[in-house]
Tab-separated table of C-alpha atoms in Angstrom:
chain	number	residue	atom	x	y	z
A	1	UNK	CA	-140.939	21.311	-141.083
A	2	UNK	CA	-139.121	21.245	-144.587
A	3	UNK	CA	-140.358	19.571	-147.021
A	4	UNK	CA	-139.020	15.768	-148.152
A	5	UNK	CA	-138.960	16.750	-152.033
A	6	UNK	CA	-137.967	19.486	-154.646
A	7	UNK	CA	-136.284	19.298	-157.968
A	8	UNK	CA	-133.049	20.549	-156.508
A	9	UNK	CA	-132.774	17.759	-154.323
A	10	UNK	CA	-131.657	13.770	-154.902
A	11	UNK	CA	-134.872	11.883	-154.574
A	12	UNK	CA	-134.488	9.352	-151.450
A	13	UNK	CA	-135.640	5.874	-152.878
A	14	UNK	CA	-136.794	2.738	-151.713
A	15	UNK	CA	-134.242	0.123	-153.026
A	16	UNK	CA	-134.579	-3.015	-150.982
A	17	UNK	CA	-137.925	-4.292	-149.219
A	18	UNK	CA	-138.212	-7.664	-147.214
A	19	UNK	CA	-141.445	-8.997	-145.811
A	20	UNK	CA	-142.947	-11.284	-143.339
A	21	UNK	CA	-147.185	-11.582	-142.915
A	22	UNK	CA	-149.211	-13.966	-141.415
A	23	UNK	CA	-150.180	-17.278	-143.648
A	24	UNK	CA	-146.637	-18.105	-143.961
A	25	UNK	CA	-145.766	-15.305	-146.204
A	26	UNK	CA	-141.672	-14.358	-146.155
A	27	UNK	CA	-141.251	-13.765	-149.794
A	28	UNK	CA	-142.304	-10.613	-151.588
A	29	UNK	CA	-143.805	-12.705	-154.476
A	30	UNK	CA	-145.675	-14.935	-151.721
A	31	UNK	CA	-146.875	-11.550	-150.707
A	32	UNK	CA	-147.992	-10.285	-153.877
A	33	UNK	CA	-149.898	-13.377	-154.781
A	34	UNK	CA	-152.009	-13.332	-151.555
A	35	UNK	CA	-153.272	-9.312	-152.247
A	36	UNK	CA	-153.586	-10.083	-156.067
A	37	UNK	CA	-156.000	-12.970	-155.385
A	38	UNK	CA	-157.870	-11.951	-152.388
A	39	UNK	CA	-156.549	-14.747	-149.786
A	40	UNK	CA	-157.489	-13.921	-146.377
A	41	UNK	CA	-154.928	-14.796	-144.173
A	42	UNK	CA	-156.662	-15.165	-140.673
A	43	UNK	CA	-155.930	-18.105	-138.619
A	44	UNK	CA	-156.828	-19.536	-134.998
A	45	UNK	CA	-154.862	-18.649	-132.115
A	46	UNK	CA	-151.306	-19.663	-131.655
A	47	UNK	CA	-151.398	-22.929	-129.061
A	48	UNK	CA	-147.389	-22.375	-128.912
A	49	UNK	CA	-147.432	-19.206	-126.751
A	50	UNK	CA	-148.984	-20.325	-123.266
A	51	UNK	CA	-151.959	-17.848	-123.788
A	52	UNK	CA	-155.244	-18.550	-122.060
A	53	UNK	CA	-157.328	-19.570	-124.998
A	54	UNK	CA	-160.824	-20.736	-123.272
A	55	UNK	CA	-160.626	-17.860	-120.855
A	56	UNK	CA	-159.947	-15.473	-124.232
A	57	UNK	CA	-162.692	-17.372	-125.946
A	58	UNK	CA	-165.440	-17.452	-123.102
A	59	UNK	CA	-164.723	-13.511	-122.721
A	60	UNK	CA	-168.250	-12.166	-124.098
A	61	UNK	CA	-169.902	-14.100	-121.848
A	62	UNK	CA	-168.924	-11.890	-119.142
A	63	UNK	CA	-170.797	-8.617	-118.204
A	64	UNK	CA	-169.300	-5.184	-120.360
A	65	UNK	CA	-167.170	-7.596	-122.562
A	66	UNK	CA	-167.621	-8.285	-126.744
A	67	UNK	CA	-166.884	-11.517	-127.913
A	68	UNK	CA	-163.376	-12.958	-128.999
A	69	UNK	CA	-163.524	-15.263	-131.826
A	70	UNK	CA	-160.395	-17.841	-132.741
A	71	UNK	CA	-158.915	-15.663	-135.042
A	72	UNK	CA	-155.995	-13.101	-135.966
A	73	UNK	CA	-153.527	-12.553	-138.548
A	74	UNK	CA	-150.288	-14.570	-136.654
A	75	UNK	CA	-146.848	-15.210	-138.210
A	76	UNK	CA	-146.106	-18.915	-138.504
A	77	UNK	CA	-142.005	-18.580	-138.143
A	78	UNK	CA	-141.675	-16.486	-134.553
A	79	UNK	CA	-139.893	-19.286	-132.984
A	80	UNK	CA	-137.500	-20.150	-135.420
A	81	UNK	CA	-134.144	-18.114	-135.274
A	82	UNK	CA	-130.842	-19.235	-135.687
A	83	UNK	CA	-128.617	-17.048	-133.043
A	84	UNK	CA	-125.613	-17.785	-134.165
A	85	UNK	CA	-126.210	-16.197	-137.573
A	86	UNK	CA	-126.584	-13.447	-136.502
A	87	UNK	CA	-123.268	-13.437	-133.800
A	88	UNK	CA	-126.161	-13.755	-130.686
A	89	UNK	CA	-126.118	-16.584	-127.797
A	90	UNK	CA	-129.011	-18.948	-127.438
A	91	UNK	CA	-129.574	-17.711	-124.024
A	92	UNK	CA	-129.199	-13.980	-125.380
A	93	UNK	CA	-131.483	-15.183	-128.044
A	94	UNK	CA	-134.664	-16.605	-125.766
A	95	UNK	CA	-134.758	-13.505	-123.517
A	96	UNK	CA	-134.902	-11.376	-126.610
A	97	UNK	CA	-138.558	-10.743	-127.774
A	98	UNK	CA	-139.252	-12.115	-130.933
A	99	UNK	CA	-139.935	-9.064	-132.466
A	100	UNK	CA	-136.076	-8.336	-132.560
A	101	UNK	CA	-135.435	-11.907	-134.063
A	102	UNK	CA	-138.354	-11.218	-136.788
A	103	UNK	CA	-136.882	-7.973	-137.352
A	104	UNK	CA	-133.360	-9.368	-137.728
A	105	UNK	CA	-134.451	-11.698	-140.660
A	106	UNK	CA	-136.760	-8.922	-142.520
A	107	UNK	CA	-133.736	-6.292	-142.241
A	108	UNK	CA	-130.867	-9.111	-143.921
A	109	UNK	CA	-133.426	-10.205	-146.203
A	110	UNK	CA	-134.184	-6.702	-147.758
A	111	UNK	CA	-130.592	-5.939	-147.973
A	112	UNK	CA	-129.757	-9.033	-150.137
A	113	UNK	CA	-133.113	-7.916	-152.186
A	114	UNK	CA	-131.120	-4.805	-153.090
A	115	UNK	CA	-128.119	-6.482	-153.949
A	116	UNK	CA	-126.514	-5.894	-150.873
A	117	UNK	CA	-124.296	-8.131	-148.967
A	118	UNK	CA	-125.357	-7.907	-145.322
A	119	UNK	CA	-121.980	-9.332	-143.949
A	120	UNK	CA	-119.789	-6.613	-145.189
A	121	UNK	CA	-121.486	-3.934	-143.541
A	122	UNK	CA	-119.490	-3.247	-140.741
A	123	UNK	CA	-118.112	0.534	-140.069
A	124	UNK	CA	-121.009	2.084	-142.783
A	125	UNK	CA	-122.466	5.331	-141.255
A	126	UNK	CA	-125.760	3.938	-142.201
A	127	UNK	CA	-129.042	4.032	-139.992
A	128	UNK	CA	-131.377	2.054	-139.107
A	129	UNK	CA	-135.125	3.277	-137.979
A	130	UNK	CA	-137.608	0.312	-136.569
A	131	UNK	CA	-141.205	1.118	-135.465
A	132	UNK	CA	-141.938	-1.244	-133.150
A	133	UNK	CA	-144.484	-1.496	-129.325
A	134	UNK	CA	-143.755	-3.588	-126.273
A	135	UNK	CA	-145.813	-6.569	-126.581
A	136	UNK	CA	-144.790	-8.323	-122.819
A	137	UNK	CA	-142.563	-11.134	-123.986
A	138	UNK	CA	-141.473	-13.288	-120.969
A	139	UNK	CA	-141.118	-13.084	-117.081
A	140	UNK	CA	-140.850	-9.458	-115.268
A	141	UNK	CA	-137.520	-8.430	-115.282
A	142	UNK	CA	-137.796	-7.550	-111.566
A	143	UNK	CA	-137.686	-11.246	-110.492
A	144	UNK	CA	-135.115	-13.650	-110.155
A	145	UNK	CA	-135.074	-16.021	-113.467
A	146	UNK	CA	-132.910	-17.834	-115.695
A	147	UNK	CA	-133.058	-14.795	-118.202
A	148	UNK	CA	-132.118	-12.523	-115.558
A	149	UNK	CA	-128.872	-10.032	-117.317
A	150	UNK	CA	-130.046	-10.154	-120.414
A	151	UNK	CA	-133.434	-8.765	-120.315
A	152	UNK	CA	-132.238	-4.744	-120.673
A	153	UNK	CA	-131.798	-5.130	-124.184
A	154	UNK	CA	-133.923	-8.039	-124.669
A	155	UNK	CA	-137.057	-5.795	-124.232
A	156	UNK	CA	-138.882	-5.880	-127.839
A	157	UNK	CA	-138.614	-1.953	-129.115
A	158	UNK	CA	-135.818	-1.210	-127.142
A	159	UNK	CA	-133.764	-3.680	-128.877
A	160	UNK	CA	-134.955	-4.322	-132.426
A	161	UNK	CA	-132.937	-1.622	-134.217
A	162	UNK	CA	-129.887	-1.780	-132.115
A	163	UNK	CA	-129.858	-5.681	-133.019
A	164	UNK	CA	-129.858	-4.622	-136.275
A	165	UNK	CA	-127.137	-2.170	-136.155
A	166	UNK	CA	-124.691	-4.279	-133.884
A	167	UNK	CA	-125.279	-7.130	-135.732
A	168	UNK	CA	-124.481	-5.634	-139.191
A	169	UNK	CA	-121.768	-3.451	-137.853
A	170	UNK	CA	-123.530	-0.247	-138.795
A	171	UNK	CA	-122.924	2.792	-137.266
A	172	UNK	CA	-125.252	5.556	-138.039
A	173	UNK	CA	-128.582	6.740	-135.781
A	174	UNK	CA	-129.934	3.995	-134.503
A	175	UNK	CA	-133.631	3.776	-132.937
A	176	UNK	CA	-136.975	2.271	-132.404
A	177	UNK	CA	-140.144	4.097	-132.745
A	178	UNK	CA	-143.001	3.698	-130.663
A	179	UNK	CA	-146.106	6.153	-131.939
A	180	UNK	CA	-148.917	2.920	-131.501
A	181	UNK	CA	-149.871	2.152	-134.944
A	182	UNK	CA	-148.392	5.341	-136.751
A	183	UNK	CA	-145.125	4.007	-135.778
A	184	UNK	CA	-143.903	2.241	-138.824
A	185	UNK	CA	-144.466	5.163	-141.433
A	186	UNK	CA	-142.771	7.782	-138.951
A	187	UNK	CA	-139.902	5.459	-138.678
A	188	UNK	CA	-139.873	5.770	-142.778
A	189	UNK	CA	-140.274	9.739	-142.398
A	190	UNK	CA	-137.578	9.756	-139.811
A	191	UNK	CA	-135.073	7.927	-141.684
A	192	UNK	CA	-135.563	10.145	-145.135
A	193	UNK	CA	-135.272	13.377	-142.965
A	194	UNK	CA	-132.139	11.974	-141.443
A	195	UNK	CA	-130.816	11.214	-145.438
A	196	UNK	CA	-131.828	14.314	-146.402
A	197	UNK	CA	-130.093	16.220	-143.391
A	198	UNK	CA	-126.710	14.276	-144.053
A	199	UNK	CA	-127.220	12.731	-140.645
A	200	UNK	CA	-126.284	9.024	-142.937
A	201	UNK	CA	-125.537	7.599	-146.195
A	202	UNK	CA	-128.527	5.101	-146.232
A	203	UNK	CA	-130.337	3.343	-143.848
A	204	UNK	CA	-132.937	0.597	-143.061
A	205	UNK	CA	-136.505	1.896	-142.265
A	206	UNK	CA	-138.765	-0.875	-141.221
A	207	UNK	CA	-141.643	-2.213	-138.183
A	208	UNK	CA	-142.121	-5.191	-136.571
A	209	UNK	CA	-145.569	-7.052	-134.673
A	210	UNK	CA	-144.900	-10.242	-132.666
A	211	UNK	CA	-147.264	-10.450	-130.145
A	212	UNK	CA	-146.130	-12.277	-127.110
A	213	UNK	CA	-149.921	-11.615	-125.453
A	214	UNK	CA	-152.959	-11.539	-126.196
A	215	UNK	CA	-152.823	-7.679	-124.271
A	216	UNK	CA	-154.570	-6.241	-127.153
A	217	UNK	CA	-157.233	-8.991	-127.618
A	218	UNK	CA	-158.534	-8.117	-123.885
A	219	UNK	CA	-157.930	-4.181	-124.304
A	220	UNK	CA	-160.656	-4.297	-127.743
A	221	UNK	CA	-162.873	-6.796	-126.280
A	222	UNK	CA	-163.400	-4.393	-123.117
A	223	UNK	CA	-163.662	-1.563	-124.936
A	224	UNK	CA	-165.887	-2.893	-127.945
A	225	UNK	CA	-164.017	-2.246	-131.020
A	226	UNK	CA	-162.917	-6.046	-131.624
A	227	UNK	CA	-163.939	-7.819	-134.351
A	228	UNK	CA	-167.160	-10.088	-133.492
A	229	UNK	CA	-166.681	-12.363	-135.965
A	230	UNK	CA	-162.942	-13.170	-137.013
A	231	UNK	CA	-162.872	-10.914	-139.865
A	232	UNK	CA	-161.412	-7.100	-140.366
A	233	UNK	CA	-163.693	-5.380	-142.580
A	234	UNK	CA	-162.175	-2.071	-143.465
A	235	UNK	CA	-164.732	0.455	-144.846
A	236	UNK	CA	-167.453	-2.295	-144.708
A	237	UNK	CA	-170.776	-1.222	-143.544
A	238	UNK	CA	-170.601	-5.072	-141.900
A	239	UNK	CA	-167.619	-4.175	-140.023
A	240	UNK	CA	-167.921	-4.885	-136.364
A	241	UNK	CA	-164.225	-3.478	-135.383
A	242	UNK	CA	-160.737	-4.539	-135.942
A	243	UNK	CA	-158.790	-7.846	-135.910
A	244	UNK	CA	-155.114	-8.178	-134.568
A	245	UNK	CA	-152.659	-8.975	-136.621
A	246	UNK	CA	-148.485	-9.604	-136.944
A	247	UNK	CA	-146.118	-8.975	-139.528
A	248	UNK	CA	-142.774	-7.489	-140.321
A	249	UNK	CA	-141.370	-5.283	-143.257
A	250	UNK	CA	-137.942	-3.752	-143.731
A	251	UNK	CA	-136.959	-1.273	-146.461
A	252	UNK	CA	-133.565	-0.261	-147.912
A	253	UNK	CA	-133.847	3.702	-148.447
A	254	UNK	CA	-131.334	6.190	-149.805
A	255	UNK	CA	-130.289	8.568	-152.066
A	256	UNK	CA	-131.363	7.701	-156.097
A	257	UNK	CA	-127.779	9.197	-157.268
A	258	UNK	CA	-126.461	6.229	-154.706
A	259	UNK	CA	-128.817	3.664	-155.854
A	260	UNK	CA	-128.554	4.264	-159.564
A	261	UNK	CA	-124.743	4.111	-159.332
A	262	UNK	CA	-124.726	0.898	-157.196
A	263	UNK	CA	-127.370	-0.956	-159.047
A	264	UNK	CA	-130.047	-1.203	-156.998
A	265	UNK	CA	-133.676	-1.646	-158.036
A	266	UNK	CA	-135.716	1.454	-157.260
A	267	UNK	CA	-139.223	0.442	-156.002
A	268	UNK	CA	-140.416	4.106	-155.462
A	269	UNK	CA	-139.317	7.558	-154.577
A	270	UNK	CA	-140.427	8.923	-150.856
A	271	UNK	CA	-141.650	12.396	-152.410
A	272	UNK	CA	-142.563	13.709	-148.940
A	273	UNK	CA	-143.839	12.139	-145.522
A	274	UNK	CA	-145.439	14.252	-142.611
A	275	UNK	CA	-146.435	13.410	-139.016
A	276	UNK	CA	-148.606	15.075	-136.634
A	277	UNK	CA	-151.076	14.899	-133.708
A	278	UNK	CA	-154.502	14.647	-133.086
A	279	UNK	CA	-154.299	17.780	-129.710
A	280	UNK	CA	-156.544	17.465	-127.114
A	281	UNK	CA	-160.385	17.671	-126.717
A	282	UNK	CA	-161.807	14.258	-127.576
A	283	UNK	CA	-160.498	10.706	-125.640
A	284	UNK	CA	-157.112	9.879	-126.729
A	285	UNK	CA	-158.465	6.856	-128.235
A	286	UNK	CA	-160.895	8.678	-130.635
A	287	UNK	CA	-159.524	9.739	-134.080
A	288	UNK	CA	-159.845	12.906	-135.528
A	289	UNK	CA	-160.849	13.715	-139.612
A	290	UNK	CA	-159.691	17.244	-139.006
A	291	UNK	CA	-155.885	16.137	-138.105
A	292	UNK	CA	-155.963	13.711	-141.027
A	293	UNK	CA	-156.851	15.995	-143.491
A	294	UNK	CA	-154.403	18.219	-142.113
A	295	UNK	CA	-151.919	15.575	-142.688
A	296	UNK	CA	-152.743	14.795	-146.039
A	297	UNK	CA	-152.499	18.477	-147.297
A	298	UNK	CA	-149.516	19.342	-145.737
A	299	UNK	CA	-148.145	16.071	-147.473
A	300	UNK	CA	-149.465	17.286	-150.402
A	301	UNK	CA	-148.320	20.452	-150.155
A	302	UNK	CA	-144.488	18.590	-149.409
A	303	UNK	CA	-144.957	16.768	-152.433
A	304	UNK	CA	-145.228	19.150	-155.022
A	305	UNK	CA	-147.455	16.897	-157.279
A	306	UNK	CA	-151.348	17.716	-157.880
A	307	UNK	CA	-153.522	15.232	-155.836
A	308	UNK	CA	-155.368	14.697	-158.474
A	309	UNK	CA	-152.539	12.475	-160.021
A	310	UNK	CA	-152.688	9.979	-156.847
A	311	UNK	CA	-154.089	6.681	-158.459
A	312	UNK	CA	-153.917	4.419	-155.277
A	313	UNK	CA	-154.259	5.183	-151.163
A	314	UNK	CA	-153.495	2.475	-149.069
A	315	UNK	CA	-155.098	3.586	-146.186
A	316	UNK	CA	-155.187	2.678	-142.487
A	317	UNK	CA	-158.789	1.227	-142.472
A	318	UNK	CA	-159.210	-0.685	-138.841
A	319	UNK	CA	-162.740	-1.836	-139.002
A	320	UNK	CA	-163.686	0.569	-136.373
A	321	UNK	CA	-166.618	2.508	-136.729
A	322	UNK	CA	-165.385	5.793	-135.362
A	323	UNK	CA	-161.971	4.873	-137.188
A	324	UNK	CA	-163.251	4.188	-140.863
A	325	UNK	CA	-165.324	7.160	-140.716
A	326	UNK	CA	-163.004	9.719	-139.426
A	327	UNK	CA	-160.248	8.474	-142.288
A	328	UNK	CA	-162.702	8.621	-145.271
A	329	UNK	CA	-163.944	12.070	-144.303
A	330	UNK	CA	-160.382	13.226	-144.033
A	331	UNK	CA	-159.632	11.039	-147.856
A	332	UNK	CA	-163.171	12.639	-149.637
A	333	UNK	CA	-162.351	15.996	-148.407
A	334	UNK	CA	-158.442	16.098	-149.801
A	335	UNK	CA	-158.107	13.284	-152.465
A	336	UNK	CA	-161.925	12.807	-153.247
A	337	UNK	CA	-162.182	16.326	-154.250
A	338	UNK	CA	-158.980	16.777	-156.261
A	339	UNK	CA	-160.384	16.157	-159.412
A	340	UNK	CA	-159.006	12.670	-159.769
A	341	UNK	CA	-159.635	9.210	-159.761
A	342	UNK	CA	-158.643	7.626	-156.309
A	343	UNK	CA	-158.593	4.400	-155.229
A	344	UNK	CA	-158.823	2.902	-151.906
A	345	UNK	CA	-157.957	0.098	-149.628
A	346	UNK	CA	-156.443	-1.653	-146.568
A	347	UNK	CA	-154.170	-4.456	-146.745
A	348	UNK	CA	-156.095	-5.739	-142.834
A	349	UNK	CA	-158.642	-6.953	-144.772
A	350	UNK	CA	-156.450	-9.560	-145.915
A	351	UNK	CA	-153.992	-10.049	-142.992
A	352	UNK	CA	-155.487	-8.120	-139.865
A	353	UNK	CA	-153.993	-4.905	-138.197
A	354	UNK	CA	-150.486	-5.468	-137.153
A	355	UNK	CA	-150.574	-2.465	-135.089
A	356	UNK	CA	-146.586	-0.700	-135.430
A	357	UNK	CA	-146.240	-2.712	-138.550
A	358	UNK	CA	-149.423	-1.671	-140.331
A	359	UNK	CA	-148.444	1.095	-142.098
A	360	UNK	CA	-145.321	-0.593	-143.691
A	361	UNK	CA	-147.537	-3.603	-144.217
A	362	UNK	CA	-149.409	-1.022	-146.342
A	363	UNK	CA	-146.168	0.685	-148.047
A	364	UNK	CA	-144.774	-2.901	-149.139
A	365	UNK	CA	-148.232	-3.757	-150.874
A	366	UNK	CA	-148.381	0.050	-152.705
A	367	UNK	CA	-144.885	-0.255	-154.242
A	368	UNK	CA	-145.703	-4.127	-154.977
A	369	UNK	CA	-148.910	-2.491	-156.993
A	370	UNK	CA	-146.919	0.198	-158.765
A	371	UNK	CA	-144.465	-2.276	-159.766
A	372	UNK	CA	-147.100	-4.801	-161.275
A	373	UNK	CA	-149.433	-1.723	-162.629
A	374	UNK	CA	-152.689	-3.461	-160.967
A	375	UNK	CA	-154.938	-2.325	-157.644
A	376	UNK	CA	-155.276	-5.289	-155.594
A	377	UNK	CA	-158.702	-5.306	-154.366
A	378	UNK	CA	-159.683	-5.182	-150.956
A	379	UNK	CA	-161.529	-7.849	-149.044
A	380	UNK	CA	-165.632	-7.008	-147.880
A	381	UNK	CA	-164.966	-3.589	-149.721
A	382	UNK	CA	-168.487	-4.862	-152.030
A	383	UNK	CA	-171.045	-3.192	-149.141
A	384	UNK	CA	-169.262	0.361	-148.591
A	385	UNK	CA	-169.846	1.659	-145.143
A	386	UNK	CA	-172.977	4.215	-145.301
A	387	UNK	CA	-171.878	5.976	-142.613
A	388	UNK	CA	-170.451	8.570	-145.123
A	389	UNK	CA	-171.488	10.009	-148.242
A	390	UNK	CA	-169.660	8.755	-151.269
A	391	UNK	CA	-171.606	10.474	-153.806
A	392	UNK	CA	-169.983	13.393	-152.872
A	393	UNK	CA	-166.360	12.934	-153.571
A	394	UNK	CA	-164.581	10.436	-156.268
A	395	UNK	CA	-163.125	8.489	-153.804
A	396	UNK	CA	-164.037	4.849	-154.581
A	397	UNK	CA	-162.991	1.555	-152.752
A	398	UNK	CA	-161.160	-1.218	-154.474
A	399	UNK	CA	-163.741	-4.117	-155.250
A	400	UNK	CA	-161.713	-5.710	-157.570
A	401	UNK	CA	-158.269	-6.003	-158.824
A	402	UNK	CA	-157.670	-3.108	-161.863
A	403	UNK	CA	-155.202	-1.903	-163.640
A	404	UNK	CA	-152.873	1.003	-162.574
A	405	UNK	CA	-152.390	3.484	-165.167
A	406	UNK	CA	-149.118	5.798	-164.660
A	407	UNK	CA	-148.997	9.566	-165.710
A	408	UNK	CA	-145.967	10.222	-167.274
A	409	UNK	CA	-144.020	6.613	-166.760
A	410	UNK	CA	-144.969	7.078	-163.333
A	411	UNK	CA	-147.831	5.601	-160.591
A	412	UNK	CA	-148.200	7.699	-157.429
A	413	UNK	CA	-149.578	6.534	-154.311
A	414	UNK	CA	-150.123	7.401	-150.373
A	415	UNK	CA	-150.526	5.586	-147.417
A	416	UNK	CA	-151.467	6.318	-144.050
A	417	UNK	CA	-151.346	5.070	-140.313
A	418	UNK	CA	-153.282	6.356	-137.497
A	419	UNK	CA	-151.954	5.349	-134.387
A	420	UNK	CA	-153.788	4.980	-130.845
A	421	UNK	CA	-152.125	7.172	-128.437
A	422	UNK	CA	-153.257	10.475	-131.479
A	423	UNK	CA	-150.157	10.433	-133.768
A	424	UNK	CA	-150.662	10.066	-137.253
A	425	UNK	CA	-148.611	9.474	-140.536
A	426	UNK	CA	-148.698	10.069	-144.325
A	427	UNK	CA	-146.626	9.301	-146.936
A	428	UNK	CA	-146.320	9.888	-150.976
A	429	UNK	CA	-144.805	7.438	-153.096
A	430	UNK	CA	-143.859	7.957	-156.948
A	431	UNK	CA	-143.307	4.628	-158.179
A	432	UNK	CA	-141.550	4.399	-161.747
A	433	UNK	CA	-143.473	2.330	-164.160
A	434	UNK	CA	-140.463	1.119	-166.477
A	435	UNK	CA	-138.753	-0.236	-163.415
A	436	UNK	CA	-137.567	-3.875	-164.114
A	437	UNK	CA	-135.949	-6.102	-161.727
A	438	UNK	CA	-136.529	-10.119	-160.724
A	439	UNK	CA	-136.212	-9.099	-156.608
A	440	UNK	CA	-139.731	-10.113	-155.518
């Protein structure tokens, strides 16, 4: 695989960025505010989406089951779309899954945050790259109902980007990514390889989580990695496993050269990405430290920068024992013993894991950091797991908001998303510290 950077070639930058998280959040300065002062953004169950809520909550007391507690990270705004915005039917509209309407609002919002005017788009060879998983929104498709004909492209991640591109006219690659909870950072990597190999001028890299079932609240309550008490405790030894979440992010990335000259901001440079696969031998579910820290050093290695200059990681940090544990071995054994000064946390803390948005969940609140110069800290990150050593690298979690000192005018960070089904995904960001722009 070639690498993403080199000082021959145009830098690909992040110019626009658009967010929706759970406790109402759908403003990049809303979003900022909650990480900078530690708000938690959990909330009960949805009692708008016909799910079975005393059967969910009355789960544990069934034989081979954890407990479900009245909790999750859940967007407040799914059900609110206006169709004819965005040139879509109402009918069209409610047999769409949400997560294309969510992922219609991030995408125009983060091209107006870059200056851009979303309704004179039409003809651009721009693409658009949307990590998204089907989260069973509505009636089977193989029965006679009143959203019969438009379900084919109502499906959630078959849809979501081509919504996108029809709706702004664009007319460049065009696809959703489905690689579990790695998909939202390989839909970044994909669209900067596809800059970088001419295949478009610029294009919208994003990931969406609506979840239209609780599919996933069942699935971690069977197998025993579900939170126990409403709360996702990345790298906390009082973590009991991970907490669902929702949220949606969409970035504007192209070349600098293009960027500079049309006046966008620049939130960071995408100095190299990499994606790879756990391989057999252990159960699919299981992650592996050994493919992570491959992943990191080939990233590395892409970059061309030392590790040692990385200030933040935003890692993936689900809660899970096997998962936290696998992912700081991986982080001691590549950052930790670079020399430098890392520091680490998970944005679920605050806001749950939102599954094929997590990673860009992650991404929006490393540039957000780099652009204010502070570490938000992480939530429960005050008792450390003891399930690894941390005497023995410099890796440190983030207790408490700190300052973010650049190196040379710039901050560099990674983030990382591990997803279920083995994939994985890493990313380096060099965010400029002199940056100044009133978009977020």
């Amino acid at each position: 695989m070639t690498s993403t950077a080199g000082p021959d070639r145009d830098h690909i930058v992040i110019s626009g960025m658009a967010v929706e998280a759970p406790g109402g959040i759908d403003t990049l300065s809303s979003y900022w505010s909650a990480l900078a002062n530690s708000r938690e953004l959990i909330g009960p169950f949805p009692r708008d989406r016909g799910w079975p809520i005393e059967e969910l909550l009355s789960l544990g007391d069934r034989e081979g089951w954890g407990q479900v507690g009245d909790a999750g990270g859940f967007l407040d705004r799914v059900a609110e779309f206006d169709p004819s915005f965005f040139g879509i039917s109402q009918r069209e509209a409610l047999a769409s899954d949400p997560q294309q309407r969510v992922g219609l609002r991030v995408a125009w919002r983060a091209l107006e945050n870059a200056g851009v005017n979303p309704g004179a788009l039409a003809g651009e060879d721009a693409g658009c790259y949307i990590g998204a998983s089907p989260m069973e929104y509505g009636p089977s498709a193989s029965e006679i109902n009143e959203h019969s004909g438009f379900r084919t492209v109502g499906y959630g991640q078959l849809g979501v980007a081509g919504r996108i591109s029809h709706s702004l006219g664009l007319t460049g690659p065009s696809m959703c990514i489905d690689s579990a909870c790695a998909s939202s950072l390989t839909a970044l990597h994909l669209a900067v390889s596809a800059l970088r190999n001419g295949e478009c001028d610029w294009a919208i890299a994003g990931a969406v989580c609506v979840m239209s079932s609780p599919m996933g609240f069942y699935e971690f309550a069977k197998n025993g990695a579900l939170s126990s008490d409403g709360h996702c405790r990345a790298y906390s030894d009082d973590a009991s496993g991970t907490l669902w979440g929702e949220g949606a992010v969409a970035l504007l990335v192209e070349p600098e050269a293009r960027a500079r000259r049309l006046g966008h901001p620049v939130y960071g440079r995408v100095l190299a990405s990499y994606t790879n696969h756990n391989g057999k031998g252990r159960p699919i579910l299981v992650p592996r430290a050994h493919a992570q820290e491959k992943l990191v050093r080939r990233t590395v290695e892409m970059s061309g920068i030392d590790p040692a200059d990385i200030g933040m990681i935003e890692g993936h940090g689900t809660a899970t024992r096997a998962g936290d544990v696998a992912e700081l071995t991986a982080l001691q054994n590549t950052y930790g013993a670079a020399g430098g000064d890392p520091v680490l946390g998970s944005v679920k803390s605050n806001a749950g894991h939102a599954q094929a948005a997590a990673g860009m969940l992650g991404l929006g609140k490393l540039l957000l950091a780099g652009r204010h110069g502070e570490i938000p800290p992480t939530l429960y990150a005050d008792n450390p797991t003891t399930k690894v050593d941390w005497s023995r690298s410099s890796l440190r979690l983030a207790t408490k908001t700190q300052p973010w000192q650049p190196k040379d005018d710039i901050r560099y960070g990674a983030v990382s998303s591990f997803g279920a089904g083995g994939a994985n995904a890493h990313a380096i960001i060099a965010i400029p510290a002199h940056e100044e722009n009133d978009n977020f």
